[in-house]
Amino acid sequence: MRAGEPPSPETSPTELEIIRLIRRTVERSPAERVETGIGDDTAVLLPQPGARLLATTDLLVEDVHFRRSWARPFDIGWKAMAVNLSDIAGKGGRPLWALVDWLSRPSGSRGRRGVVRSMRQAGAPHGVAIVGGDTSTSPRGWFVNVTLLGEHEGSPRLRSGAKPGDAVAVTGTLGRSAAGLAVLEAGLATRPGVSPEALEAVAAAHLRPPRAAPKGAGSARRAACTP
C-alpha cells in the first residue's frame, strides 16, 4: 500500500492516516542503507557484504501484555521497540531496520501519534529506521508488533552454544519489571514500607524498559548476554 494512493475497499481512511503519520515521523531520522523505505509495497535494504542478518520479532497484545488503563500509547510503542533491541543486543548485533504492525479499534486510533513517536525515539539512538509494516482495524483491542532486523559482522552468540564455565551477563535488575507489573495490576499508589518513588520506579521499568543495545552488544562479543 502506498501512502499517496486513494482508499481501497480494504484500506480505511484511518489506515491511510496512520501510514502518512509513520512516514512523516520516520523521515525525521536518517536511514542507513535504505534504498526504498515507506511509500512502496516492499522496502529495499542494502545489507553489509559478509555480515550475518539478524531477525527478531515481538508481539504485544492488549489485556495480555498491557492494559490501556495503565499503559499510555507512548509506553506501548516504546516497549514494543525496546524488547526487540534487547534481542539484537543479546546476539551482539547492531539493530538497523524495523517493520511495524499495528491493529487497533477505530476509536483507538487517537493514540497512534504517541506509539509512532515512542518507537522512533527508542530506536533512533541506535540508528534504527522504520522501513515499513502494516496497519488495520481490530475488533478486540490493540495489537502491536515490531520485527527488527540487524547485522553481525562476526559469529553471533547462541544459547545453544553455552557450556559449563561460560559467563552469563544480565543487564538491569532481575525481577524489576515483574514487580512493576504487580504494582500496575494492583493499582497500588502506596504500600506500607515502600516509598512512592520506589513504586514509580518499578512501574516505569515495566512500562518503558531500558534500551539494552549498546551495553548488550559489547557484552555479547565476550560472553552470552541476556538483556
JSON list of C-alpha atoms in Angstrom, two decimals:
[
{"chain": "A", "resi": 1, "resn": "MET", "atom": "CA", "xyz": [0.00, 0.00, 0.00]},
{"chain": "A", "resi": 2, "resn": "ARG", "atom": "CA", "xyz": [1.43, 3.39, -0.99]},
{"chain": "A", "resi": 3, "resn": "ALA", "atom": "CA", "xyz": [0.75, 6.40, 1.20]},
{"chain": "A", "resi": 4, "resn": "GLY", "atom": "CA", "xyz": [-0.49, 8.54, -1.69]},
{"chain": "A", "resi": 5, "resn": "GLU", "atom": "CA", "xyz": [-2.98, 6.06, -3.14]},
{"chain": "A", "resi": 6, "resn": "PRO", "atom": "CA", "xyz": [-6.76, 6.56, -2.80]},
{"chain": "A", "resi": 7, "resn": "PRO", "atom": "CA", "xyz": [-8.57, 4.32, -0.30]},
{"chain": "A", "resi": 8, "resn": "SER", "atom": "CA", "xyz": [-9.41, 0.82, -1.44]},
{"chain": "A", "resi": 9, "resn": "PRO", "atom": "CA", "xyz": [-12.21, -1.34, -0.01]},
{"chain": "A", "resi": 10, "resn": "GLU", "atom": "CA", "xyz": [-9.61, -2.99, 2.26]},
{"chain": "A", "resi": 11, "resn": "THR", "atom": "CA", "xyz": [-8.00, 0.29, 3.35]},
{"chain": "A", "resi": 12, "resn": "SER", "atom": "CA", "xyz": [-9.87, 2.71, 5.61]},
{"chain": "A", "resi": 13, "resn": "PRO", "atom": "CA", "xyz": [-9.15, 6.46, 5.82]},
{"chain": "A", "resi": 14, "resn": "THR", "atom": "CA", "xyz": [-7.82, 5.84, 9.33]},
{"chain": "A", "resi": 15, "resn": "GLU", "atom": "CA", "xyz": [-5.28, 3.36, 7.97]},
{"chain": "A", "resi": 16, "resn": "LEU", "atom": "CA", "xyz": [-4.08, 5.90, 5.40]},
{"chain": "A", "resi": 17, "resn": "GLU", "atom": "CA", "xyz": [-3.72, 8.49, 8.15]},
{"chain": "A", "resi": 18, "resn": "ILE", "atom": "CA", "xyz": [-1.54, 6.10, 10.15]},
{"chain": "A", "resi": 19, "resn": "ILE", "atom": "CA", "xyz": [0.65, 5.36, 7.11]},
{"chain": "A", "resi": 20, "resn": "ARG", "atom": "CA", "xyz": [1.16, 9.07, 6.48]},
{"chain": "A", "resi": 21, "resn": "LEU", "atom": "CA", "xyz": [1.87, 9.70, 10.16]},
{"chain": "A", "resi": 22, "resn": "ILE", "atom": "CA", "xyz": [4.51, 6.97, 10.27]},
{"chain": "A", "resi": 23, "resn": "ARG", "atom": "CA", "xyz": [6.14, 8.28, 7.12]},
{"chain": "A", "resi": 24, "resn": "ARG", "atom": "CA", "xyz": [6.26, 11.87, 8.39]},
{"chain": "A", "resi": 25, "resn": "THR", "atom": "CA", "xyz": [7.67, 10.75, 11.72]},
{"chain": "A", "resi": 26, "resn": "VAL", "atom": "CA", "xyz": [10.38, 8.40, 10.45]},
{"chain": "A", "resi": 27, "resn": "GLU", "atom": "CA", "xyz": [11.59, 10.83, 7.80]},
{"chain": "A", "resi": 28, "resn": "ARG", "atom": "CA", "xyz": [12.97, 12.97, 10.63]},
{"chain": "A", "resi": 29, "resn": "SER", "atom": "CA", "xyz": [15.61, 10.32, 11.36]},
{"chain": "A", "resi": 30, "resn": "PRO", "atom": "CA", "xyz": [18.40, 9.36, 8.94]},
{"chain": "A", "resi": 31, "resn": "ALA", "atom": "CA", "xyz": [18.08, 5.88, 7.46]},
{"chain": "A", "resi": 32, "resn": "GLU", "atom": "CA", "xyz": [21.25, 3.91, 6.83]},
{"chain": "A", "resi": 33, "resn": "ARG", "atom": "CA", "xyz": [21.46, 1.70, 3.74]},
{"chain": "A", "resi": 34, "resn": "VAL", "atom": "CA", "xyz": [17.76, 2.03, 2.90]},
{"chain": "A", "resi": 35, "resn": "GLU", "atom": "CA", "xyz": [17.29, 2.18, -0.86]},
{"chain": "A", "resi": 36, "resn": "THR", "atom": "CA", "xyz": [13.48, 2.24, -0.67]},
{"chain": "A", "resi": 37, "resn": "GLY", "atom": "CA", "xyz": [11.56, 2.70, 2.58]},
{"chain": "A", "resi": 38, "resn": "ILE", "atom": "CA", "xyz": [7.97, 3.58, 3.43]},
{"chain": "A", "resi": 39, "resn": "GLY", "atom": "CA", "xyz": [5.93, 4.51, 0.37]},
{"chain": "A", "resi": 40, "resn": "ASP", "atom": "CA", "xyz": [6.29, 1.31, -1.64]},
{"chain": "A", "resi": 41, "resn": "ASP", "atom": "CA", "xyz": [4.92, -2.20, -1.16]},
{"chain": "A", "resi": 42, "resn": "THR", "atom": "CA", "xyz": [8.29, -3.60, -0.10]},
{"chain": "A", "resi": 43, "resn": "ALA", "atom": "CA", "xyz": [11.33, -1.99, 1.49]},
{"chain": "A", "resi": 44, "resn": "VAL", "atom": "CA", "xyz": [14.64, -2.39, -0.35]},
{"chain": "A", "resi": 45, "resn": "LEU", "atom": "CA", "xyz": [17.59, -2.63, 2.03]},
{"chain": "A", "resi": 46, "resn": "LEU", "atom": "CA", "xyz": [21.34, -2.80, 1.46]},
{"chain": "A", "resi": 47, "resn": "PRO", "atom": "CA", "xyz": [22.96, -5.34, 3.83]},
{"chain": "A", "resi": 48, "resn": "GLN", "atom": "CA", "xyz": [26.65, -5.18, 4.62]},
{"chain": "A", "resi": 49, "resn": "PRO", "atom": "CA", "xyz": [28.59, -7.66, 2.44]},
{"chain": "A", "resi": 50, "resn": "GLY", "atom": "CA", "xyz": [29.76, -10.59, 4.52]},
{"chain": "A", "resi": 51, "resn": "ALA", "atom": "CA", "xyz": [27.63, -9.72, 7.56]},
{"chain": "A", "resi": 52, "resn": "ARG", "atom": "CA", "xyz": [25.06, -12.06, 9.06]},
{"chain": "A", "resi": 53, "resn": "LEU", "atom": "CA", "xyz": [21.49, -10.79, 9.03]},
{"chain": "A", "resi": 54, "resn": "LEU", "atom": "CA", "xyz": [19.70, -10.96, 12.39]},
{"chain": "A", "resi": 55, "resn": "ALA", "atom": "CA", "xyz": [15.89, -11.01, 12.60]},
{"chain": "A", "resi": 56, "resn": "THR", "atom": "CA", "xyz": [13.67, -10.90, 15.68]},
{"chain": "A", "resi": 57, "resn": "THR", "atom": "CA", "xyz": [10.02, -10.09, 16.35]},
{"chain": "A", "resi": 58, "resn": "ASP", "atom": "CA", "xyz": [7.81, -9.50, 19.39]},
{"chain": "A", "resi": 59, "resn": "LEU", "atom": "CA", "xyz": [4.05, -9.07, 19.62]},
{"chain": "A", "resi": 60, "resn": "LEU", "atom": "CA", "xyz": [2.27, -7.03, 22.32]},
{"chain": "A", "resi": 61, "resn": "VAL", "atom": "CA", "xyz": [-1.43, -7.76, 22.81]},
{"chain": "A", "resi": 62, "resn": "GLU", "atom": "CA", "xyz": [-3.85, -5.61, 24.79]},
{"chain": "A", "resi": 63, "resn": "ASP", "atom": "CA", "xyz": [-5.03, -7.26, 28.03]},
{"chain": "A", "resi": 64, "resn": "VAL", "atom": "CA", "xyz": [-2.29, -9.89, 27.68]},
{"chain": "A", "resi": 65, "resn": "HIS", "atom": "CA", "xyz": [0.92, -7.84, 27.72]},
{"chain": "A", "resi": 66, "resn": "PHE", "atom": "CA", "xyz": [-0.51, -4.45, 28.70]},
{"chain": "A", "resi": 67, "resn": "ARG", "atom": "CA", "xyz": [-3.73, -2.73, 29.69]},
{"chain": "A", "resi": 68, "resn": "ARG", "atom": "CA", "xyz": [-4.82, 0.57, 28.23]},
{"chain": "A", "resi": 69, "resn": "SER", "atom": "CA", "xyz": [-5.98, 1.62, 31.71]},
{"chain": "A", "resi": 70, "resn": "TRP", "atom": "CA", "xyz": [-2.35, 1.98, 32.87]},
{"chain": "A", "resi": 71, "resn": "ALA", "atom": "CA", "xyz": [-0.21, 1.93, 29.72]},
{"chain": "A", "resi": 72, "resn": "ARG", "atom": "CA", "xyz": [-0.15, 5.05, 27.59]},
{"chain": "A", "resi": 73, "resn": "PRO", "atom": "CA", "xyz": [0.38, 4.85, 23.81]},
{"chain": "A", "resi": 74, "resn": "PHE", "atom": "CA", "xyz": [3.94, 6.15, 24.28]},
{"chain": "A", "resi": 75, "resn": "ASP", "atom": "CA", "xyz": [4.64, 3.33, 26.76]},
{"chain": "A", "resi": 76, "resn": "ILE", "atom": "CA", "xyz": [3.30, 0.68, 24.38]},
{"chain": "A", "resi": 77, "resn": "GLY", "atom": "CA", "xyz": [5.33, 1.84, 21.39]},
{"chain": "A", "resi": 78, "resn": "TRP", "atom": "CA", "xyz": [8.49, 2.24, 23.45]},
{"chain": "A", "resi": 79, "resn": "LYS", "atom": "CA", "xyz": [8.25, -1.27, 24.91]},
{"chain": "A", "resi": 80, "resn": "ALA", "atom": "CA", "xyz": [7.48, -2.84, 21.53]},
{"chain": "A", "resi": 81, "resn": "MET", "atom": "CA", "xyz": [10.75, -1.43, 20.15]},
{"chain": "A", "resi": 82, "resn": "ALA", "atom": "CA", "xyz": [12.85, -1.89, 23.31]},
{"chain": "A", "resi": 83, "resn": "VAL", "atom": "CA", "xyz": [12.23, -5.63, 23.69]},
{"chain": "A", "resi": 84, "resn": "ASN", "atom": "CA", "xyz": [13.41, -6.18, 20.12]},
{"chain": "A", "resi": 85, "resn": "LEU", "atom": "CA", "xyz": [16.50, -4.05, 20.67]},
{"chain": "A", "resi": 86, "resn": "SER", "atom": "CA", "xyz": [17.32, -6.31, 23.61]},
{"chain": "A", "resi": 87, "resn": "ASP", "atom": "CA", "xyz": [17.07, -9.40, 21.41]},
{"chain": "A", "resi": 88, "resn": "ILE", "atom": "CA", "xyz": [19.53, -8.00, 18.87]},
{"chain": "A", "resi": 89, "resn": "ALA", "atom": "CA", "xyz": [21.81, -6.90, 21.71]},
{"chain": "A", "resi": 90, "resn": "GLY", "atom": "CA", "xyz": [21.80, -10.43, 23.10]},
{"chain": "A", "resi": 91, "resn": "LYS", "atom": "CA", "xyz": [23.40, -11.60, 19.87]},
{"chain": "A", "resi": 92, "resn": "GLY", "atom": "CA", "xyz": [25.99, -8.83, 19.93]},
{"chain": "A", "resi": 93, "resn": "GLY", "atom": "CA", "xyz": [24.49, -7.36, 16.78]},
{"chain": "A", "resi": 94, "resn": "ARG", "atom": "CA", "xyz": [23.70, -3.92, 15.50]},
{"chain": "A", "resi": 95, "resn": "PRO", "atom": "CA", "xyz": [19.99, -3.06, 15.03]},
{"chain": "A", "resi": 96, "resn": "LEU", "atom": "CA", "xyz": [19.18, -1.34, 11.73]},
{"chain": "A", "resi": 97, "resn": "TRP", "atom": "CA", "xyz": [15.68, -1.68, 10.30]},
{"chain": "A", "resi": 98, "resn": "ALA", "atom": "CA", "xyz": [12.21, -2.14, 11.81]},
{"chain": "A", "resi": 99, "resn": "LEU", "atom": "CA", "xyz": [8.88, -3.26, 10.37]},
{"chain": "A", "resi": 100, "resn": "VAL", "atom": "CA", "xyz": [5.86, -2.20, 12.42]},
{"chain": "A", "resi": 101, "resn": "ASP", "atom": "CA", "xyz": [2.41, -3.81, 12.51]},
{"chain": "A", "resi": 102, "resn": "TRP", "atom": "CA", "xyz": [-0.41, -2.20, 14.46]},
{"chain": "A", "resi": 103, "resn": "LEU", "atom": "CA", "xyz": [-4.07, -3.14, 14.86]},
{"chain": "A", "resi": 104, "resn": "SER", "atom": "CA", "xyz": [-6.49, -1.06, 16.93]},
{"chain": "A", "resi": 105, "resn": "ARG", "atom": "CA", "xyz": [-10.15, -0.34, 17.26]},
{"chain": "A", "resi": 106, "resn": "PRO", "atom": "CA", "xyz": [-11.27, 2.62, 15.12]},
{"chain": "A", "resi": 107, "resn": "SER", "atom": "CA", "xyz": [-11.87, 4.55, 18.35]},
{"chain": "A", "resi": 108, "resn": "GLY", "atom": "CA", "xyz": [-8.33, 3.71, 19.49]},
{"chain": "A", "resi": 109, "resn": "SER", "atom": "CA", "xyz": [-6.60, 5.47, 16.62]},
{"chain": "A", "resi": 110, "resn": "ARG", "atom": "CA", "xyz": [-6.24, 8.64, 18.71]},
{"chain": "A", "resi": 111, "resn": "GLY", "atom": "CA", "xyz": [-3.13, 7.20, 20.33]},
{"chain": "A", "resi": 112, "resn": "ARG", "atom": "CA", "xyz": [-1.31, 6.48, 17.09]},
{"chain": "A", "resi": 113, "resn": "ARG", "atom": "CA", "xyz": [0.96, 9.53, 17.28]},
{"chain": "A", "resi": 114, "resn": "GLY", "atom": "CA", "xyz": [2.33, 8.52, 20.69]},
{"chain": "A", "resi": 115, "resn": "VAL", "atom": "CA", "xyz": [3.00, 4.94, 19.55]},
{"chain": "A", "resi": 116, "resn": "VAL", "atom": "CA", "xyz": [4.92, 6.03, 16.45]},
{"chain": "A", "resi": 117, "resn": "ARG", "atom": "CA", "xyz": [6.86, 8.78, 18.24]},
{"chain": "A", "resi": 118, "resn": "SER", "atom": "CA", "xyz": [7.98, 6.45, 21.01]},
{"chain": "A", "resi": 119, "resn": "MET", "atom": "CA", "xyz": [9.13, 3.77, 18.58]},
{"chain": "A", "resi": 120, "resn": "ARG", "atom": "CA", "xyz": [11.23, 6.32, 16.74]},
{"chain": "A", "resi": 121, "resn": "GLN", "atom": "CA", "xyz": [12.67, 7.74, 19.96]},
{"chain": "A", "resi": 122, "resn": "ALA", "atom": "CA", "xyz": [13.55, 4.28, 21.28]},
{"chain": "A", "resi": 123, "resn": "GLY", "atom": "CA", "xyz": [15.23, 3.18, 18.07]},
{"chain": "A", "resi": 124, "resn": "ALA", "atom": "CA", "xyz": [16.82, 6.35, 16.70]},
{"chain": "A", "resi": 125, "resn": "PRO", "atom": "CA", "xyz": [19.80, 6.49, 19.13]},
{"chain": "A", "resi": 126, "resn": "HIS", "atom": "CA", "xyz": [20.88, 3.10, 17.75]},
{"chain": "A", "resi": 127, "resn": "GLY", "atom": "CA", "xyz": [20.37, 4.07, 14.11]},
{"chain": "A", "resi": 128, "resn": "VAL", "atom": "CA", "xyz": [17.15, 2.09, 13.68]},
{"chain": "A", "resi": 129, "resn": "ALA", "atom": "CA", "xyz": [14.94, 3.16, 10.78]},
{"chain": "A", "resi": 130, "resn": "ILE", "atom": "CA", "xyz": [11.28, 2.17, 10.44]},
{"chain": "A", "resi": 131, "resn": "VAL", "atom": "CA", "xyz": [11.10, 0.99, 6.84]},
{"chain": "A", "resi": 132, "resn": "GLY", "atom": "CA", "xyz": [7.59, -0.45, 6.56]},
{"chain": "A", "resi": 133, "resn": "GLY", "atom": "CA", "xyz": [4.89, -2.57, 8.12]},
{"chain": "A", "resi": 134, "resn": "ASP", "atom": "CA", "xyz": [1.12, -2.86, 8.11]},
{"chain": "A", "resi": 135, "resn": "THR", "atom": "CA", "xyz": [-1.89, -1.48, 9.93]},
{"chain": "A", "resi": 136, "resn": "SER", "atom": "CA", "xyz": [-5.54, -2.36, 10.21]},
{"chain": "A", "resi": 137, "resn": "THR", "atom": "CA", "xyz": [-8.56, -2.09, 12.48]},
{"chain": "A", "resi": 138, "resn": "SER", "atom": "CA", "xyz": [-9.19, -4.67, 15.19]},
{"chain": "A", "resi": 139, "resn": "PRO", "atom": "CA", "xyz": [-12.49, -5.73, 16.74]},
{"chain": "A", "resi": 140, "resn": "ARG", "atom": "CA", "xyz": [-10.86, -6.60, 20.08]},
{"chain": "A", "resi": 141, "resn": "GLY", "atom": "CA", "xyz": [-8.24, -4.11, 21.14]},
{"chain": "A", "resi": 142, "resn": "TRP", "atom": "CA", "xyz": [-4.67, -3.22, 20.27]},
{"chain": "A", "resi": 143, "resn": "PHE", "atom": "CA", "xyz": [-2.04, -5.49, 18.73]},
{"chain": "A", "resi": 144, "resn": "VAL", "atom": "CA", "xyz": [1.42, -4.00, 18.24]},
{"chain": "A", "resi": 145, "resn": "ASN", "atom": "CA", "xyz": [4.19, -6.00, 16.59]},
{"chain": "A", "resi": 146, "resn": "VAL", "atom": "CA", "xyz": [7.74, -4.98, 15.71]},
{"chain": "A", "resi": 147, "resn": "THR", "atom": "CA", "xyz": [10.08, -7.01, 13.54]},
{"chain": "A", "resi": 148, "resn": "LEU", "atom": "CA", "xyz": [13.66, -5.79, 13.90]},
{"chain": "A", "resi": 149, "resn": "LEU", "atom": "CA", "xyz": [16.49, -6.59, 11.50]},
{"chain": "A", "resi": 150, "resn": "GLY", "atom": "CA", "xyz": [20.13, -6.15, 12.39]},
{"chain": "A", "resi": 151, "resn": "GLU", "atom": "CA", "xyz": [23.60, -7.30, 11.43]},
{"chain": "A", "resi": 152, "resn": "HIS", "atom": "CA", "xyz": [26.56, -9.06, 12.99]},
{"chain": "A", "resi": 153, "resn": "GLU", "atom": "CA", "xyz": [29.94, -8.94, 11.31]},
{"chain": "A", "resi": 154, "resn": "GLY", "atom": "CA", "xyz": [31.30, -11.94, 13.19]},
{"chain": "A", "resi": 155, "resn": "SER", "atom": "CA", "xyz": [29.75, -15.01, 14.81]},
{"chain": "A", "resi": 156, "resn": "PRO", "atom": "CA", "xyz": [26.63, -14.27, 16.89]},
{"chain": "A", "resi": 157, "resn": "ARG", "atom": "CA", "xyz": [26.48, -15.85, 20.34]},
{"chain": "A", "resi": 158, "resn": "LEU", "atom": "CA", "xyz": [23.77, -18.51, 20.52]},
{"chain": "A", "resi": 159, "resn": "ARG", "atom": "CA", "xyz": [22.09, -20.02, 23.56]},
{"chain": "A", "resi": 160, "resn": "SER", "atom": "CA", "xyz": [22.77, -23.45, 22.13]},
{"chain": "A", "resi": 161, "resn": "GLY", "atom": "CA", "xyz": [26.49, -22.70, 22.30]},
{"chain": "A", "resi": 162, "resn": "ALA", "atom": "CA", "xyz": [26.53, -22.28, 26.09]},
{"chain": "A", "resi": 163, "resn": "LYS", "atom": "CA", "xyz": [28.72, -24.68, 28.06]},
{"chain": "A", "resi": 164, "resn": "PRO", "atom": "CA", "xyz": [29.83, -25.10, 31.69]},
{"chain": "A", "resi": 165, "resn": "GLY", "atom": "CA", "xyz": [32.24, -22.38, 32.72]},
{"chain": "A", "resi": 166, "resn": "ASP", "atom": "CA", "xyz": [30.80, -19.69, 30.40]},
{"chain": "A", "resi": 167, "resn": "ALA", "atom": "CA", "xyz": [29.97, -16.29, 31.87]},
{"chain": "A", "resi": 168, "resn": "VAL", "atom": "CA", "xyz": [26.35, -15.16, 31.60]},
{"chain": "A", "resi": 169, "resn": "ALA", "atom": "CA", "xyz": [25.79, -11.41, 31.82]},
{"chain": "A", "resi": 170, "resn": "VAL", "atom": "CA", "xyz": [22.42, -9.96, 32.76]},
{"chain": "A", "resi": 171, "resn": "THR", "atom": "CA", "xyz": [21.83, -6.22, 32.45]},
{"chain": "A", "resi": 172, "resn": "GLY", "atom": "CA", "xyz": [19.44, -4.37, 34.71]},
{"chain": "A", "resi": 173, "resn": "THR", "atom": "CA", "xyz": [17.84, -5.58, 37.95]},
{"chain": "A", "resi": 174, "resn": "LEU", "atom": "CA", "xyz": [16.28, -9.05, 37.94]},
{"chain": "A", "resi": 175, "resn": "GLY", "atom": "CA", "xyz": [12.58, -9.02, 38.84]},
{"chain": "A", "resi": 176, "resn": "ARG", "atom": "CA", "xyz": [12.16, -5.26, 38.46]},
{"chain": "A", "resi": 177, "resn": "SER", "atom": "CA", "xyz": [9.74, -5.47, 35.53]},
{"chain": "A", "resi": 178, "resn": "ALA", "atom": "CA", "xyz": [7.72, -8.23, 37.22]},
{"chain": "A", "resi": 179, "resn": "ALA", "atom": "CA", "xyz": [7.46, -6.08, 40.33]},
{"chain": "A", "resi": 180, "resn": "GLY", "atom": "CA", "xyz": [6.28, -3.19, 38.19]},
{"chain": "A", "resi": 181, "resn": "LEU", "atom": "CA", "xyz": [3.58, -5.35, 36.59]},
{"chain": "A", "resi": 182, "resn": "ALA", "atom": "CA", "xyz": [2.36, -6.41, 40.04]},
{"chain": "A", "resi": 183, "resn": "VAL", "atom": "CA", "xyz": [2.16, -2.77, 41.12]},
{"chain": "A", "resi": 184, "resn": "LEU", "atom": "CA", "xyz": [0.27, -1.74, 37.97]},
{"chain": "A", "resi": 185, "resn": "GLU", "atom": "CA", "xyz": [-2.17, -4.66, 38.13]},
{"chain": "A", "resi": 186, "resn": "ALA", "atom": "CA", "xyz": [-2.92, -3.99, 41.78]},
{"chain": "A", "resi": 187, "resn": "GLY", "atom": "CA", "xyz": [-3.25, -0.26, 41.23]},
{"chain": "A", "resi": 188, "resn": "LEU", "atom": "CA", "xyz": [-1.04, 0.43, 44.23]},
{"chain": "A", "resi": 189, "resn": "ALA", "atom": "CA", "xyz": [-0.31, 4.12, 44.66]},
{"chain": "A", "resi": 190, "resn": "THR", "atom": "CA", "xyz": [1.02, 3.44, 48.17]},
{"chain": "A", "resi": 191, "resn": "ARG", "atom": "CA", "xyz": [2.20, 0.35, 50.03]},
{"chain": "A", "resi": 192, "resn": "PRO", "atom": "CA", "xyz": [3.29, 0.09, 53.67]},
{"chain": "A", "resi": 193, "resn": "GLY", "atom": "CA", "xyz": [7.06, 0.21, 53.96]},
{"chain": "A", "resi": 194, "resn": "VAL", "atom": "CA", "xyz": [7.62, 1.12, 50.29]},
{"chain": "A", "resi": 195, "resn": "SER", "atom": "CA", "xyz": [8.19, 4.70, 49.14]},
{"chain": "A", "resi": 196, "resn": "PRO", "atom": "CA", "xyz": [6.07, 6.15, 46.31]},
{"chain": "A", "resi": 197, "resn": "GLU", "atom": "CA", "xyz": [9.32, 6.74, 44.41]},
{"chain": "A", "resi": 198, "resn": "ALA", "atom": "CA", "xyz": [10.17, 3.03, 44.55]},
{"chain": "A", "resi": 199, "resn": "LEU", "atom": "CA", "xyz": [6.71, 2.07, 43.29]},
{"chain": "A", "resi": 200, "resn": "GLU", "atom": "CA", "xyz": [7.01, 4.54, 40.42]},
{"chain": "A", "resi": 201, "resn": "ALA", "atom": "CA", "xyz": [10.48, 3.23, 39.55]},
{"chain": "A", "resi": 202, "resn": "VAL", "atom": "CA", "xyz": [9.41, -0.42, 39.23]},
{"chain": "A", "resi": 203, "resn": "ALA", "atom": "CA", "xyz": [6.28, 0.57, 37.29]},
{"chain": "A", "resi": 204, "resn": "ALA", "atom": "CA", "xyz": [8.45, 2.56, 34.87]},
{"chain": "A", "resi": 205, "resn": "ALA", "atom": "CA", "xyz": [10.77, -0.44, 34.46]},
{"chain": "A", "resi": 206, "resn": "HIS", "atom": "CA", "xyz": [7.81, -2.47, 33.21]},
{"chain": "A", "resi": 207, "resn": "LEU", "atom": "CA", "xyz": [6.24, 0.24, 31.05]},
{"chain": "A", "resi": 208, "resn": "ARG", "atom": "CA", "xyz": [9.43, 1.56, 29.46]},
{"chain": "A", "resi": 209, "resn": "PRO", "atom": "CA", "xyz": [12.23, -0.99, 29.76]},
{"chain": "A", "resi": 210, "resn": "PRO", "atom": "CA", "xyz": [15.71, 0.37, 29.04]},
{"chain": "A", "resi": 211, "resn": "ARG", "atom": "CA", "xyz": [17.13, 0.01, 25.56]},
{"chain": "A", "resi": 212, "resn": "ALA", "atom": "CA", "xyz": [19.82, -2.60, 26.10]},
{"chain": "A", "resi": 213, "resn": "ALA", "atom": "CA", "xyz": [21.52, -2.43, 22.70]},
{"chain": "A", "resi": 214, "resn": "PRO", "atom": "CA", "xyz": [24.74, -0.51, 23.47]},
{"chain": "A", "resi": 215, "resn": "LYS", "atom": "CA", "xyz": [25.60, -2.41, 26.68]},
{"chain": "A", "resi": 216, "resn": "GLY", "atom": "CA", "xyz": [24.40, -5.75, 25.40]},
{"chain": "A", "resi": 217, "resn": "ALA", "atom": "CA", "xyz": [26.26, -5.54, 22.11]},
{"chain": "A", "resi": 218, "resn": "GLY", "atom": "CA", "xyz": [29.59, -5.08, 23.86]},
{"chain": "A", "resi": 219, "resn": "SER", "atom": "CA", "xyz": [28.95, -7.82, 26.40]},
{"chain": "A", "resi": 220, "resn": "ALA", "atom": "CA", "xyz": [27.80, -10.38, 23.86]},
{"chain": "A", "resi": 221, "resn": "ARG", "atom": "CA", "xyz": [31.08, -10.21, 22.00]},
{"chain": "A", "resi": 222, "resn": "ARG", "atom": "CA", "xyz": [32.76, -11.62, 25.11]},
{"chain": "A", "resi": 223, "resn": "ALA", "atom": "CA", "xyz": [30.06, -13.89, 26.56]},
{"chain": "A", "resi": 224, "resn": "ALA", "atom": "CA", "xyz": [26.44, -14.89, 26.27]},
{"chain": "A", "resi": 225, "resn": "CYS", "atom": "CA", "xyz": [24.29, -11.90, 27.15]},
{"chain": "A", "resi": 226, "resn": "THR", "atom": "CA", "xyz": [20.65, -11.76, 28.20]},
{"chain": "A", "resi": 227, "resn": "PRO", "atom": "CA", "xyz": [19.43, -8.11, 28.39]}
]
